[in-house]
PDB file of C-alpha atoms in Angstrom:
ATOM      1  CA  MET A1460      70.129 121.846 -40.818  1.00 53.00           C
ATOM      2  CA  ALA A1461      68.041 124.631 -39.512  1.00 60.00           C
ATOM      3  CA  ASP A1462      66.979 127.547 -41.611  1.00 73.00           C
ATOM      4  CA  GLU A1463      67.317 130.139 -38.974  1.00 79.00           C
ATOM      5  CA  PRO A1464      70.655 130.964 -37.133  1.00 79.00           C
ATOM      6  CA  ASP A1465      70.697 130.384 -33.474  1.00 85.00           C
ATOM      7  CA  PRO A1466      70.468 133.796 -31.821  1.00 86.00           C
ATOM      8  CA  ASP A1467      72.424 132.671 -28.538  1.00 89.00           C
ATOM      9  CA  ARG A1468      75.279 131.559 -30.799  1.00 88.00           C
ATOM     10  CA  LEU A1469      75.378 134.724 -32.924  1.00 87.00           C
ATOM     11  CA  ARG A1470      75.266 136.914 -29.586  1.00 90.00           C
ATOM     12  CA  ALA A1471      78.183 134.800 -28.206  1.00 90.00           C
ATOM     13  CA  LEU A1472      80.014 135.300 -31.482  1.00 88.00           C
ATOM     14  CA  GLU A1473      79.635 138.948 -31.582  1.00 90.00           C
ATOM     15  CA  GLU A1474      80.884 139.278 -27.858  1.00 90.00           C
ATOM     16  CA  ARG A1475      84.053 137.258 -28.878  1.00 89.00           C
ATOM     17  CA  ILE A1476      84.550 139.509 -31.871  1.00 89.00           C
ATOM     18  CA  ALA A1477      84.178 142.659 -29.705  1.00 88.00           C
ATOM     19  CA  LYS A1478      86.563 141.203 -27.175  1.00 87.00           C
ATOM     20  CA  ALA A1479      89.217 140.417 -29.929  1.00 85.00           C
ATOM     21  CA  HIS A1480      88.935 144.109 -31.325  1.00 81.00           C
ATOM     22  CA  SER A1481      89.056 145.781 -28.028  1.00 80.00           C
ATOM     23  CA  GLY A1482      92.072 143.727 -26.794  1.00 68.00           C
ATOM     24  CA  ARG A1483      94.097 144.644 -29.924  1.00 67.00           C
ATOM     25  CA  GLN A1484      95.410 147.983 -30.793  1.00 61.00           C
ATOM     26  CA  THR A1485      95.650 148.663 -34.509  1.00 58.00           C
ATOM     27  CA  LYS A1486      98.903 150.393 -35.660  1.00 57.00           C
ATOM     28  CA  ARG A1487      98.691 152.234 -38.715  1.00 56.00           C
ATOM     29  CA  SER A1488     101.511 152.030 -41.109  1.00 54.00           C
ATOM     30  CA  GLY A1489     103.113 154.929 -42.891  1.00 54.00           C
ATOM     31  CA  ALA A1490     102.618 153.232 -46.335  1.00 53.00           C
ATOM     32  CA  GLY A1491     100.731 155.204 -48.873  1.00 54.00           C
ATOM     33  CA  LYS A1492     101.629 158.605 -47.189  1.00 61.00           C
ATOM     34  CA  GLY A1493     104.533 159.558 -49.400  1.00 68.00           C
ATOM     35  CA  PHE A1494     105.051 159.747 -53.077  1.00 75.00           C
ATOM     36  CA  SER A1495     107.868 158.278 -54.894  1.00 83.00           C
ATOM     37  CA  GLN A1496     110.216 160.497 -56.740  1.00 84.00           C
ATOM     38  CA  GLY A1497     108.834 159.381 -60.144  1.00 88.00           C
ATOM     39  CA  GLU A1498     105.310 160.342 -59.112  1.00 90.00           C
ATOM     40  CA  VAL A1499     106.476 163.845 -57.847  1.00 88.00           C
ATOM     41  CA  ALA A1500     108.426 164.342 -61.037  1.00 89.00           C
ATOM     42  CA  TRP A1501     105.458 163.445 -63.291  1.00 93.00           C
ATOM     43  CA  ARG A1502     103.163 165.649 -61.275  1.00 92.00           C
ATOM     44  CA  MET A1503     105.434 168.636 -61.856  1.00 92.00           C
ATOM     45  CA  VAL A1504     105.819 167.960 -65.480  1.00 94.00           C
ATOM     46  CA  ILE A1505     102.128 167.610 -65.792  1.00 95.00           C
ATOM     47  CA  GLU A1506     101.530 170.997 -63.828  1.00 93.00           C
ATOM     48  CA  LEU A1507     104.186 172.697 -66.154  1.00 94.00           C
ATOM     49  CA  VAL A1508     102.655 171.422 -69.376  1.00 95.00           C
ATOM     50  CA  SER A1509      99.075 172.031 -68.325  1.00 95.00           C
ATOM     51  CA  GLY A1510      99.891 175.738 -67.587  1.00 94.00           C
ATOM     52  CA  MET A1511     101.594 176.249 -70.988  1.00 95.00           C
ATOM     53  CA  LEU A1512      98.651 174.421 -72.707  1.00 96.00           C
ATOM     54  CA  LEU A1513      96.113 176.513 -71.016  1.00 96.00           C
ATOM     55  CA  GLY A1514      97.976 179.712 -71.850  1.00 96.00           C
ATOM     56  CA  LEU A1515      98.377 178.684 -75.367  1.00 96.00           C
ATOM     57  CA  ALA A1516      94.589 177.775 -75.757  1.00 96.00           C
ATOM     58  CA  ILE A1517      93.634 181.083 -74.282  1.00 96.00           C
ATOM     59  CA  GLY A1518      96.030 183.127 -76.279  1.00 96.00           C
ATOM     60  CA  TYR A1519      94.958 181.370 -79.653  1.00 96.00           C
ATOM     61  CA  GLY A1520      91.358 181.878 -78.696  1.00 96.00           C
ATOM     62  CA  LEU A1521      91.920 185.693 -78.157  1.00 96.00           C
ATOM     63  CA  ASP A1522      93.855 185.915 -81.327  1.00 95.00           C
ATOM     64  CA  TRP A1523      91.146 184.110 -83.309  1.00 95.00           C
ATOM     65  CA  VAL A1524      88.404 186.316 -81.807  1.00 95.00           C
ATOM     66  CA  PHE A1525      90.394 189.678 -82.289  1.00 94.00           C
ATOM     67  CA  GLY A1526      92.126 188.596 -85.616  1.00 93.00           C
ATOM     68  CA  THR A1527      95.636 189.428 -84.131  1.00 91.00           C
ATOM     69  CA  MET A1528      97.340 185.995 -84.724  1.00 86.00           C
ATOM     70  CA  PRO A1529     100.625 185.847 -82.895  1.00 90.00           C
ATOM     71  CA  ILE A1530     100.318 188.545 -80.096  1.00 94.00           C
ATOM     72  CA  PHE A1531      98.055 187.117 -77.580  1.00 95.00           C
ATOM     73  CA  LEU A1532      99.408 183.665 -78.354  1.00 95.00           C
ATOM     74  CA  MET A1533     102.801 184.513 -77.360  1.00 95.00           C
ATOM     75  CA  ILE A1534     101.806 186.564 -74.408  1.00 96.00           C
ATOM     76  CA  PHE A1535      99.600 183.750 -72.839  1.00 96.00           C
ATOM     77  CA  ALA A1536     102.091 181.107 -73.742  1.00 96.00           C
ATOM     78  CA  LEU A1537     104.715 182.999 -71.456  1.00 97.00           C
ATOM     79  CA  LEU A1538     102.022 183.591 -68.849  1.00 97.00           C
ATOM     80  CA  GLY A1539     101.082 180.024 -68.881  1.00 96.00           C
ATOM     81  CA  PHE A1540     104.720 178.883 -68.592  1.00 96.00           C
ATOM     82  CA  VAL A1541     105.186 181.293 -65.543  1.00 96.00           C
ATOM     83  CA  ALA A1542     102.040 179.905 -64.027  1.00 96.00           C
ATOM     84  CA  GLY A1543     103.229 176.521 -64.379  1.00 94.00           C
ATOM     85  CA  VAL A1544     106.524 177.188 -62.951  1.00 95.00           C
ATOM     86  CA  LYS A1545     104.880 179.018 -59.922  1.00 96.00           C
ATOM     87  CA  THR A1546     102.571 175.887 -59.423  1.00 94.00           C
ATOM     88  CA  MET A1547     105.637 173.567 -59.565  1.00 93.00           C
ATOM     89  CA  LEU A1548     107.514 175.715 -56.907  1.00 93.00           C
ATOM     90  CA  ARG A1549     104.397 175.564 -54.662  1.00 94.00           C
ATOM     91  CA  THR A1550     104.104 171.857 -54.813  1.00 91.00           C
ATOM     92  CA  ALA A1551     107.881 171.530 -54.218  1.00 90.00           C
ATOM     93  CA  GLN A1552     107.537 173.733 -51.114  1.00 92.00           C
ATOM     94  CA  GLN A1553     104.511 171.633 -50.046  1.00 89.00           C
ATOM     95  CA  LEU A1554     106.465 168.386 -50.448  1.00 88.00           C
ATOM     96  CA  GLN A1555     109.353 169.779 -48.718  1.00 89.00           C
ATOM     97  CA  ALA A1556     107.318 170.704 -45.711  1.00 89.00           C
ATOM     98  CA  SER A1557     105.467 167.336 -45.489  1.00 85.00           C
ATOM     99  CA  ASN A1558     108.905 165.494 -45.772  1.00 84.00           C
ATOM    100  CA  ARG A1559     110.242 167.829 -43.018  1.00 86.00           C
ATOM    101  CA  ASP A1560     107.127 167.027 -40.729  1.00 84.00           C
ATOM    102  CA  ARG A1561     107.434 163.255 -41.417  1.00 81.00           C
ATOM    103  CA  THR A1562     111.114 163.083 -40.461  1.00 83.00           C
ATOM    104  CA  ALA A1563     110.286 165.243 -37.360  1.00 82.00           C
ATOM    105  CA  ASP A1564     107.732 162.714 -36.431  1.00 77.00           C
ATOM    106  CA  THR A1565     109.942 159.651 -36.954  1.00 75.00           C
ATOM    107  CA  SER A1566     112.840 161.322 -34.926  1.00 77.00           C
ATOM    108  CA  ALA A1567     110.269 162.128 -32.173  1.00 74.00           C
ATOM    109  CA  LYS A1568     109.079 158.653 -32.101  1.00 71.00           C
ATOM    110  CA  GLY A1569     112.569 157.262 -31.989  1.00 66.00           C
ATOM    111  CA  ASP A1570     113.507 159.062 -28.828  1.00 59.00           C
TER     112      ASP A1570
END
């Protein structure tokens, strides 16, 4: 058995591979583009909870620094909740727009 590969055979193999790739068109599937309903639900729950926890942490920190225990905690907990809800709504609008675009693309391809 030879230690070095035959350059002519390698060149011929590369040409056959290039021909095979150029003659075939790759079609991309739509898999992986969309999210399942469970993934979307968990994403929204995490956005809401993280907004609330961030608000609680900021409020508790300010109350600890200034010595006014429940005031900033309640204010920033409410602000964190509002921020979480706004983030959830923005995510829902983005997902709705992407679903609308995806259905428009599939209906245009079907014509």
